[in-house]
PDB file of C-alpha atoms and ligand atoms in Angstrom:
ATOM      1  CA  MET H   1      33.337  -4.100  -6.227  1.00  0.00           C
ATOM      2  CA  LEU H   2      32.648  -6.929  -3.798  1.00  0.00           C
ATOM      3  CA  ILE H   3      30.197  -7.068  -0.877  1.00  0.00           C
ATOM      4  CA  ASP H   4      29.593  -9.555   1.914  1.00  0.00           C
ATOM      5  CA  SER H   5      25.818  -9.131   2.160  1.00  0.00           C
ATOM      6  CA  HIS H   6      25.438 -11.106   5.391  1.00  0.00           C
ATOM      7  CA  ALA H   7      27.920 -11.456   8.242  1.00  0.00           C
ATOM      8  CA  HIS H   8      27.628 -11.375  12.029  1.00  0.00           C
ATOM      9  CA  LEU H   9      30.507  -9.142  13.059  1.00  0.00           C
ATOM     10  CA  GLU H  10      28.670  -8.267  16.278  1.00  0.00           C
ATOM     11  CA  MET H  11      28.888 -11.841  17.551  1.00  0.00           C
ATOM     12  CA  LYS H  12      31.235 -12.705  20.404  1.00  0.00           C
ATOM     13  CA  GLU H  13      33.382 -14.835  18.097  1.00  0.00           C
ATOM     14  CA  PHE H  14      34.822 -11.542  16.784  1.00  0.00           C
ATOM     15  CA  ASP H  15      35.259  -9.761  20.127  1.00  0.00           C
ATOM     16  CA  GLY H  16      38.990 -10.501  20.207  1.00  0.00           C
ATOM     17  CA  ASP H  17      39.985  -9.280  16.737  1.00  0.00           C
ATOM     18  CA  ARG H  18      37.039  -7.489  15.077  1.00  0.00           C
ATOM     19  CA  LYS H  19      39.157  -4.619  13.766  1.00  0.00           C
ATOM     20  CA  GLU H  20      41.679  -6.968  12.164  1.00  0.00           C
ATOM     21  CA  VAL H  21      38.857  -9.024  10.624  1.00  0.00           C
ATOM     22  CA  ILE H  22      37.415  -5.884   9.023  1.00  0.00           C
ATOM     23  CA  GLU H  23      40.868  -4.804   7.830  1.00  0.00           C
ATOM     24  CA  ARG H  24      41.532  -8.227   6.305  1.00  0.00           C
ATOM     25  CA  ALA H  25      38.224  -7.972   4.426  1.00  0.00           C
ATOM     26  CA  GLN H  26      39.257  -4.601   3.033  1.00  0.00           C
ATOM     27  CA  ALA H  27      42.651  -5.958   2.031  1.00  0.00           C
ATOM     28  CA  ALA H  28      40.898  -8.851   0.229  1.00  0.00           C
ATOM     29  CA  GLY H  29      38.859  -6.353  -1.819  1.00  0.00           C
ATOM     30  CA  VAL H  30      35.599  -6.495   0.145  1.00  0.00           C
ATOM     31  CA  ASP H  31      34.172  -2.970  -0.106  1.00  0.00           C
ATOM     32  CA  PHE H  32      31.205  -3.340   2.238  1.00  0.00           C
ATOM     33  CA  ILE H  33      29.973  -5.735   4.903  1.00  0.00           C
ATOM     34  CA  VAL H  34      26.348  -5.946   6.004  1.00  0.00           C
ATOM     35  CA  THR H  35      26.302  -7.144   9.594  1.00  0.00           C
ATOM     36  CA  VAL H  36      23.044  -8.814  10.537  1.00  0.00           C
ATOM     37  CA  GLY H  37      21.330  -8.569  13.920  1.00  0.00           C
ATOM     38  CA  THR H  38      19.767 -11.696  15.405  1.00  0.00           C
ATOM     39  CA  ASN H  39      18.209 -10.322  18.606  1.00  0.00           C
ATOM     40  CA  LEU H  40      17.719  -6.912  20.228  1.00  0.00           C
ATOM     41  CA  GLN H  41      21.058  -6.820  22.023  1.00  0.00           C
ATOM     42  CA  LEU H  42      23.049  -7.954  18.975  1.00  0.00           C
ATOM     43  CA  SER H  43      21.066  -5.629  16.698  1.00  0.00           C
ATOM     44  CA  ARG H  44      22.172  -2.737  18.927  1.00  0.00           C
ATOM     45  CA  LYS H  45      25.754  -3.928  18.677  1.00  0.00           C
ATOM     46  CA  ALA H  46      25.470  -4.240  14.886  1.00  0.00           C
ATOM     47  CA  VAL H  47      24.198  -0.650  14.609  1.00  0.00           C
ATOM     48  CA  THR H  48      27.049   0.550  16.831  1.00  0.00           C
ATOM     49  CA  LEU H  49      29.583  -1.176  14.555  1.00  0.00           C
ATOM     50  CA  ALA H  50      28.033   0.477  11.514  1.00  0.00           C
ATOM     51  CA  GLY H  51      28.626   3.793  13.266  1.00  0.00           C
ATOM     52  CA  GLN H  52      32.263   2.918  13.939  1.00  0.00           C
ATOM     53  CA  TYR H  53      33.283   1.538  10.543  1.00  0.00           C
ATOM     54  CA  GLU H  54      32.603   3.353   7.294  1.00  0.00           C
ATOM     55  CA  ASN H  55      32.393   0.115   5.293  1.00  0.00           C
ATOM     56  CA  VAL H  56      29.915  -1.644   7.617  1.00  0.00           C
ATOM     57  CA  TYR H  57      26.102  -1.454   7.369  1.00  0.00           C
ATOM     58  CA  ALA H  58      23.675  -2.999   9.857  1.00  0.00           C
ATOM     59  CA  THR H  59      20.336  -4.779  10.001  1.00  0.00           C
ATOM     60  CA  ILE H  60      18.032  -5.404  12.944  1.00  0.00           C
ATOM     61  CA  GLY H  61      15.614  -8.155  13.892  1.00  0.00           C
ATOM     62  CA  VAL H  62      15.102 -11.322  15.898  1.00  0.00           C
ATOM     63  CA  HIS H  63      16.269 -14.679  14.491  1.00  0.00           C
ATOM     64  CA  PRO H  64      13.899 -17.661  14.844  1.00  0.00           C
ATOM     65  CA  HIS H  65      16.264 -19.210  17.441  1.00  0.00           C
ATOM     66  CA  ASP H  66      15.860 -16.119  19.628  1.00  0.00           C
ATOM     67  CA  VAL H  67      12.135 -15.328  19.367  1.00  0.00           C
ATOM     68  CA  GLY H  68      11.587 -16.592  22.926  1.00  0.00           C
ATOM     69  CA  LYS H  69      13.470 -13.473  24.067  1.00  0.00           C
ATOM     70  CA  ILE H  70      10.948 -11.066  22.513  1.00  0.00           C
ATOM     71  CA  GLY H  71       9.347  -9.054  25.319  1.00  0.00           C
ATOM     72  CA  ASN H  72       6.772  -6.279  25.591  1.00  0.00           C
ATOM     73  CA  LYS H  73       9.196  -3.543  24.621  1.00  0.00           C
ATOM     74  CA  THR H  74      11.337  -5.368  22.061  1.00  0.00           C
ATOM     75  CA  TYR H  75       9.482  -4.168  18.972  1.00  0.00           C
ATOM     76  CA  ASP H  76       9.442  -0.562  20.199  1.00  0.00           C
ATOM     77  CA  ASP H  77      13.193  -0.737  20.760  1.00  0.00           C
ATOM     78  CA  LEU H  78      13.753  -2.246  17.311  1.00  0.00           C
ATOM     79  CA  LYS H  79      11.623   0.500  15.742  1.00  0.00           C
ATOM     80  CA  GLU H  80      13.821   3.080  17.382  1.00  0.00           C
ATOM     81  CA  LEU H  81      16.959   1.365  16.044  1.00  0.00           C
ATOM     82  CA  ALA H  82      15.417   1.233  12.567  1.00  0.00           C
ATOM     83  CA  GLY H  83      15.456   5.023  12.449  1.00  0.00           C
ATOM     84  CA  LEU H  84      19.216   5.220  12.922  1.00  0.00           C
ATOM     85  CA  LYS H  85      21.727   5.786  10.147  1.00  0.00           C
ATOM     86  CA  LYS H  86      23.052   2.826   8.134  1.00  0.00           C
ATOM     87  CA  VAL H  87      20.278   0.436   9.158  1.00  0.00           C
ATOM     88  CA  VAL H  88      19.435  -1.085   5.786  1.00  0.00           C
ATOM     89  CA  ALA H  89      17.117  -4.055   6.360  1.00  0.00           C
ATOM     90  CA  TYR H  90      14.921  -5.958   8.779  1.00  0.00           C
ATOM     91  CA  GLY H  91      16.210  -9.426   9.635  1.00  0.00           C
ATOM     92  CA  GLU H  92      17.250 -12.007   9.863  1.00  0.00           C
ATOM     93  CA  ILE H  93      13.793 -13.349  10.573  1.00  0.00           C
ATOM     94  CA  GLY H  94      12.070 -16.548   9.560  1.00  0.00           C
ATOM     95  CA  LEU H  95      11.587 -20.179  10.421  1.00  0.00           C
ATOM     96  CA  ASP H  96      14.067 -22.853  11.483  1.00  0.00           C
ATOM     97  CA  PHE H  97      12.342 -26.218  11.606  1.00  0.00           C
ATOM     98  CA  PHE H  98      15.734 -28.002  11.578  1.00  0.00           C
ATOM     99  CA  ARG H  99      17.021 -26.929  14.981  1.00  0.00           C
ATOM    100  CA  ASN H 100      13.607 -26.030  16.483  1.00  0.00           C
ATOM    101  CA  ILE H 101      15.206 -24.045  19.297  1.00  0.00           C
ATOM    102  CA  ALA H 102      11.935 -22.136  19.741  1.00  0.00           C
ATOM    103  CA  PRO H 103       8.653 -24.047  19.339  1.00  0.00           C
ATOM    104  CA  GLN H 104       7.364 -23.924  15.752  1.00  0.00           C
ATOM    105  CA  ALA H 105       4.092 -22.203  16.694  1.00  0.00           C
ATOM    106  CA  GLN H 106       6.034 -19.420  18.416  1.00  0.00           C
ATOM    107  CA  GLN H 107       8.403 -19.077  15.441  1.00  0.00           C
ATOM    108  CA  ILE H 108       5.436 -18.696  13.092  1.00  0.00           C
ATOM    109  CA  GLU H 109       3.742 -16.117  15.306  1.00  0.00           C
ATOM    110  CA  LYS H 110       6.869 -13.980  15.723  1.00  0.00           C
ATOM    111  CA  PHE H 111       7.839 -14.252  12.056  1.00  0.00           C
ATOM    112  CA  GLY H 112       4.390 -12.946  11.099  1.00  0.00           C
ATOM    113  CA  GLU H 113       4.655 -10.060  13.569  1.00  0.00           C
ATOM    114  CA  GLN H 114       8.118  -9.117  12.348  1.00  0.00           C
ATOM    115  CA  LEU H 115       7.100  -9.199   8.692  1.00  0.00           C
ATOM    116  CA  GLN H 116       4.384  -6.688   9.579  1.00  0.00           C
ATOM    117  CA  LEU H 117       6.889  -4.551  11.473  1.00  0.00           C
ATOM    118  CA  ALA H 118       9.291  -4.584   8.510  1.00  0.00           C
ATOM    119  CA  LYS H 119       6.446  -3.515   6.252  1.00  0.00           C
ATOM    120  CA  GLU H 120       5.516  -0.673   8.569  1.00  0.00           C
ATOM    121  CA  LEU H 121       9.173   0.424   8.608  1.00  0.00           C
ATOM    122  CA  HIS H 122       9.469   0.153   4.792  1.00  0.00           C
ATOM    123  CA  LEU H 123      12.563  -2.011   5.116  1.00  0.00           C
ATOM    124  CA  PRO H 124      13.572  -4.927   2.877  1.00  0.00           C
ATOM    125  CA  VAL H 125      13.624  -8.253   4.745  1.00  0.00           C
ATOM    126  CA  ILE H 126      16.318 -10.900   5.232  1.00  0.00           C
ATOM    127  CA  ILE H 127      14.726 -14.340   5.503  1.00  0.00           C
ATOM    128  CA  HIS H 128      16.188 -17.320   7.370  1.00  0.00           C
ATOM    129  CA  ASP H 129      14.511 -20.508   6.128  1.00  0.00           C
ATOM    130  CA  ARG H 130      15.741 -23.905   7.226  1.00  0.00           C
ATOM    131  CA  ASP H 131      13.592 -26.941   6.488  1.00  0.00           C
ATOM    132  CA  ALA H 132      10.563 -24.651   6.229  1.00  0.00           C
ATOM    133  CA  HIS H 133      10.543 -23.702   2.542  1.00  0.00           C
ATOM    134  CA  ASP H 134       6.804 -23.808   1.818  1.00  0.00           C
ATOM    135  CA  GLN H 135       5.741 -22.067   4.974  1.00  0.00           C
ATOM    136  CA  SER H 136       8.428 -19.351   4.765  1.00  0.00           C
ATOM    137  CA  LEU H 137       7.511 -18.494   1.196  1.00  0.00           C
ATOM    138  CA  GLU H 138       3.806 -18.585   1.964  1.00  0.00           C
ATOM    139  CA  MET H 139       4.228 -16.172   4.872  1.00  0.00           C
ATOM    140  CA  VAL H 140       6.403 -13.816   2.818  1.00  0.00           C
ATOM    141  CA  LYS H 141       3.732 -13.768   0.122  1.00  0.00           C
ATOM    142  CA  ALA H 142       0.948 -13.229   2.670  1.00  0.00           C
ATOM    143  CA  SER H 143       2.868 -10.215   4.025  1.00  0.00           C
ATOM    144  CA  GLY H 144       2.791  -8.509   0.643  1.00  0.00           C
ATOM    145  CA  ILE H 145       6.492  -7.605   0.968  1.00  0.00           C
ATOM    146  CA  HIS H 146       8.243  -7.768  -2.400  1.00  0.00           C
ATOM    147  CA  SER H 147      11.668  -6.555  -1.339  1.00  0.00           C
ATOM    148  CA  GLY H 148      14.028  -8.988   0.333  1.00  0.00           C
ATOM    149  CA  VAL H 149      16.433 -11.881   0.199  1.00  0.00           C
ATOM    150  CA  PHE H 150      16.364 -15.543   1.146  1.00  0.00           C
ATOM    151  CA  HIS H 151      19.685 -15.772   2.933  1.00  0.00           C
ATOM    152  CA  CYS H 152      21.748 -18.992   2.724  1.00  0.00           C
ATOM    153  CA  PHE H 153      19.318 -20.166   0.100  1.00  0.00           C
ATOM    154  CA  SER H 154      18.757 -23.904   0.528  1.00  0.00           C
ATOM    155  CA  GLY H 155      15.746 -24.578  -1.678  1.00  0.00           C
ATOM    156  CA  ASP H 156      15.723 -26.188  -5.110  1.00  0.00           C
ATOM    157  CA  TYR H 157      15.317 -24.547  -8.500  1.00  0.00           C
ATOM    158  CA  GLU H 158      11.503 -24.708  -8.305  1.00  0.00           C
ATOM    159  CA  MET H 159      11.526 -22.709  -5.092  1.00  0.00           C
ATOM    160  CA  ALA H 160      14.181 -20.364  -6.460  1.00  0.00           C
ATOM    161  CA  LYS H 161      11.891 -19.495  -9.372  1.00  0.00           C
ATOM    162  CA  GLN H 162       9.044 -18.697  -7.003  1.00  0.00           C
ATOM    163  CA  CYS H 163      11.273 -16.404  -4.912  1.00  0.00           C
ATOM    164  CA  LEU H 164      12.476 -14.622  -8.038  1.00  0.00           C
ATOM    165  CA  ASP H 165       8.929 -14.245  -9.382  1.00  0.00           C
ATOM    166  CA  TRP H 166       8.023 -12.614  -6.088  1.00  0.00           C
ATOM    167  CA  GLY H 167      10.858 -10.104  -6.546  1.00  0.00           C
ATOM    168  CA  PHE H 168      13.256 -11.537  -3.981  1.00  0.00           C
ATOM    169  CA  TYR H 169      16.986 -12.144  -4.269  1.00  0.00           C
ATOM    170  CA  LEU H 170      18.738 -15.372  -3.294  1.00  0.00           C
ATOM    171  CA  SER H 171      21.908 -15.200  -1.237  1.00  0.00           C
ATOM    172  CA  VAL H 172      24.681 -17.735  -1.820  1.00  0.00           C
ATOM    173  CA  PRO H 173      26.853 -18.772   1.144  1.00  0.00           C
ATOM    174  CA  GLY H 174      30.238 -20.510   1.244  1.00  0.00           C
ATOM    175  CA  VAL H 175      28.376 -23.814   1.294  1.00  0.00           C
ATOM    176  CA  VAL H 176      28.393 -23.602  -2.525  1.00  0.00           C
ATOM    177  CA  THR H 177      32.122 -24.449  -2.434  1.00  0.00           C
ATOM    178  CA  TYR H 178      31.462 -27.854  -0.824  1.00  0.00           C
ATOM    179  CA  ASP H 179      31.610 -30.818  -3.210  1.00  0.00           C
ATOM    180  CA  LYS H 180      28.349 -32.281  -1.927  1.00  0.00           C
ATOM    181  CA  ALA H 181      26.341 -29.052  -2.247  1.00  0.00           C
ATOM    182  CA  LYS H 182      24.756 -30.025  -5.566  1.00  0.00           C
ATOM    183  CA  THR H 183      21.363 -28.393  -4.938  1.00  0.00           C
ATOM    184  CA  ILE H 184      22.711 -24.873  -4.423  1.00  0.00           C
ATOM    185  CA  GLN H 185      25.253 -25.358  -7.225  1.00  0.00           C
ATOM    186  CA  ASN H 186      22.394 -26.277  -9.557  1.00  0.00           C
ATOM    187  CA  VAL H 187      20.364 -23.232  -8.473  1.00  0.00           C
ATOM    188  CA  VAL H 188      23.389 -20.960  -9.031  1.00  0.00           C
ATOM    189  CA  LYS H 189      23.847 -22.429 -12.494  1.00  0.00           C
ATOM    190  CA  GLN H 190      20.243 -21.880 -13.532  1.00  0.00           C
ATOM    191  CA  VAL H 191      19.213 -18.518 -12.074  1.00  0.00           C
ATOM    192  CA  PRO H 192      20.449 -15.223 -13.524  1.00  0.00           C
ATOM    193  CA  LEU H 193      23.335 -13.456 -11.814  1.00  0.00           C
ATOM    194  CA  SER H 194      21.047 -10.438 -11.468  1.00  0.00           C
ATOM    195  CA  SER H 195      19.129 -12.374  -8.764  1.00  0.00           C
ATOM    196  CA  LEU H 196      22.068 -13.384  -6.586  1.00  0.00           C
ATOM    197  CA  LEU H 197      23.853 -11.919  -3.588  1.00  0.00           C
ATOM    198  CA  LEU H 198      27.005 -13.327  -1.977  1.00  0.00           C
ATOM    199  CA  GLU H 199      27.442 -13.822   1.745  1.00  0.00           C
ATOM    200  CA  THR H 200      29.685 -15.429   4.320  1.00  0.00           C
ATOM    201  CA  ASP H 201      27.240 -15.748   7.257  1.00  0.00           C
ATOM    202  CA  SER H 202      30.485 -15.536   9.231  1.00  0.00           C
ATOM    203  CA  PRO H 203      31.460 -16.772  11.793  1.00  0.00           C
ATOM    204  CA  TYR H 204      29.534 -19.773  10.378  1.00  0.00           C
ATOM    205  CA  LEU H 205      29.609 -21.756   7.094  1.00  0.00           C
ATOM    206  CA  THR H 206      33.286 -21.311   6.222  1.00  0.00           C
ATOM    207  CA  PRO H 207      33.978 -21.927   2.512  1.00  0.00           C
ATOM    208  CA  ASN H 208      36.656 -24.238   1.193  1.00  0.00           C
ATOM    209  CA  PRO H 209      39.648 -24.204   1.487  1.00  0.00           C
ATOM    210  CA  TYR H 210      39.216 -22.679   4.958  1.00  0.00           C
ATOM    211  CA  ARG H 211      36.518 -25.085   6.151  1.00  0.00           C
ATOM    212  CA  GLY H 212      37.039 -25.960   9.814  1.00  0.00           C
ATOM    213  CA  LYS H 213      38.266 -22.463  10.706  1.00  0.00           C
ATOM    214  CA  ARG H 214      36.111 -19.556  11.869  1.00  0.00           C
ATOM    215  CA  ASN H 215      34.579 -17.834   8.834  1.00  0.00           C
ATOM    216  CA  GLU H 216      35.170 -14.122   8.143  1.00  0.00           C
ATOM    217  CA  PRO H 217      34.088 -11.608   5.475  1.00  0.00           C
ATOM    218  CA  ALA H 218      37.399 -11.798   3.538  1.00  0.00           C
ATOM    219  CA  TYR H 219      36.458 -15.345   2.521  1.00  0.00           C
ATOM    220  CA  VAL H 220      33.500 -14.126   0.435  1.00  0.00           C
ATOM    221  CA  VAL H 221      36.097 -14.076  -2.372  1.00  0.00           C
ATOM    222  CA  GLN H 222      36.005 -17.907  -2.392  1.00  0.00           C
ATOM    223  CA  THR H 223      32.248 -17.864  -2.888  1.00  0.00           C
ATOM    224  CA  ALA H 224      32.525 -15.332  -5.726  1.00  0.00           C
ATOM    225  CA  LYS H 225      35.116 -17.557  -7.425  1.00  0.00           C
ATOM    226  CA  LYS H 226      32.991 -20.690  -7.085  1.00  0.00           C
ATOM    227  CA  VAL H 227      29.888 -18.938  -8.462  1.00  0.00           C
ATOM    228  CA  ALA H 228      32.025 -17.685 -11.362  1.00  0.00           C
ATOM    229  CA  ALA H 229      33.320 -21.201 -12.072  1.00  0.00           C
ATOM    230  CA  ILE H 230      29.775 -22.621 -12.065  1.00  0.00           C
ATOM    231  CA  LYS H 231      28.485 -19.905 -14.392  1.00  0.00           C
ATOM    232  CA  GLY H 232      31.562 -19.737 -16.627  1.00  0.00           C
ATOM    233  CA  LEU H 233      32.195 -16.056 -15.870  1.00  0.00           C
ATOM    234  CA  ASP H 234      35.091 -13.980 -14.557  1.00  0.00           C
ATOM    235  CA  TRP H 235      34.926 -13.748 -10.794  1.00  0.00           C
ATOM    236  CA  GLU H 236      35.337  -9.973 -10.952  1.00  0.00           C
ATOM    237  CA  GLU H 237      32.098  -9.793 -12.938  1.00  0.00           C
ATOM    238  CA  VAL H 238      30.319 -11.987 -10.392  1.00  0.00           C
ATOM    239  CA  ALA H 239      31.636  -9.742  -7.622  1.00  0.00           C
ATOM    240  CA  ALA H 240      30.550  -6.541  -9.370  1.00  0.00           C
ATOM    241  CA  VAL H 241      27.051  -7.679 -10.339  1.00  0.00           C
ATOM    242  CA  THR H 242      26.231  -9.245  -6.963  1.00  0.00           C
ATOM    243  CA  ALA H 243      27.584  -6.126  -5.222  1.00  0.00           C
ATOM    244  CA  GLN H 244      25.297  -3.931  -7.307  1.00  0.00           C
ATOM    245  CA  ASN H 245      22.359  -6.244  -6.486  1.00  0.00           C
ATOM    246  CA  THR H 246      23.162  -5.799  -2.795  1.00  0.00           C
ATOM    247  CA  LEU H 247      23.333  -2.011  -3.104  1.00  0.00           C
ATOM    248  CA  ASN H 248      19.989  -2.021  -4.941  1.00  0.00           C
ATOM    249  CA  LEU H 249      18.219  -4.258  -2.418  1.00  0.00           C
ATOM    250  CA  PHE H 250      19.485  -2.404   0.640  1.00  0.00           C
ATOM    251  CA  ARG H 251      19.263   1.028  -1.060  1.00  0.00           C
ATOM    252  CA  ILE H 252      22.853   1.821  -0.160  1.00  0.00           C
ATOM    253  CA  GLU H 253      24.316   4.857  -1.835  1.00  0.00           C
ATOM    254  CA  VAL H 254      28.023   4.373  -2.364  1.00  0.00           C
ATOM    255  CA  PRO H 255      30.095   7.200  -0.888  1.00  0.00           C
ATOM    256  CA  SER H 256      31.781   9.122  -3.723  1.00  0.00           C
ATOM    257  CA  ASN H 257      35.311   8.010  -2.732  1.00  0.00           C
ATOM    258  CA  LYS H 258      34.515   4.369  -3.641  1.00  0.00           C
TER     259      LYS H 258
HETATM  260 NI1   NI K 301      23.019 -15.344   9.550  1.00  0.00          NI
END
């Protein structure tokens, strides 16, 4: 089994050929795709896609870039979406102190509110942390939520250990295939496979040898192969274990025909 634990199929980059993208993933051996909402409108679209495609699951939430769009009714609308079928997590939420598209104080406030909402909804969380390692981890710990994943993990081994001690998974993107990505390669080498998920974050972060093209879920195979090479394992084993980790985190029950 193989799962892309984090893609953005709802984004406009896939409007022209979404069905073909999903079919190519299936043909490449990707059993499930978790498509991740980044604001209310795209969360709705993600949930709709999960209703249309058997192998797609959805998450809901507001990305740190988009927190300026949160209005009076946004959280009520997200709560309603959370009750729908195949919604498996809250996120991606967090802090992005690299791009700083929303002011940092606003990011912190909305991240805190959304962690509380996720807790109330009993959903695992998907954390976006860019150049905000200490503060992201601190806020996760303060929330008391022990079920979640640091997506596109970009911390070092010290931070990885803290995330694992807290009960979180780390998600490995296609970045791991880049020659210069020594930090994530070192983390992958040192942490147990039982703590890792694989993701594309498509349409972004295209792995080698496709770098420069739009990313898509089929390419998660490249990430599985790189993780396998780093750990000295068969890639099928990496695929199977990380898929099971994903099913466990998101409490997905595999339909009996899989
Ligand atoms: Ni993402």
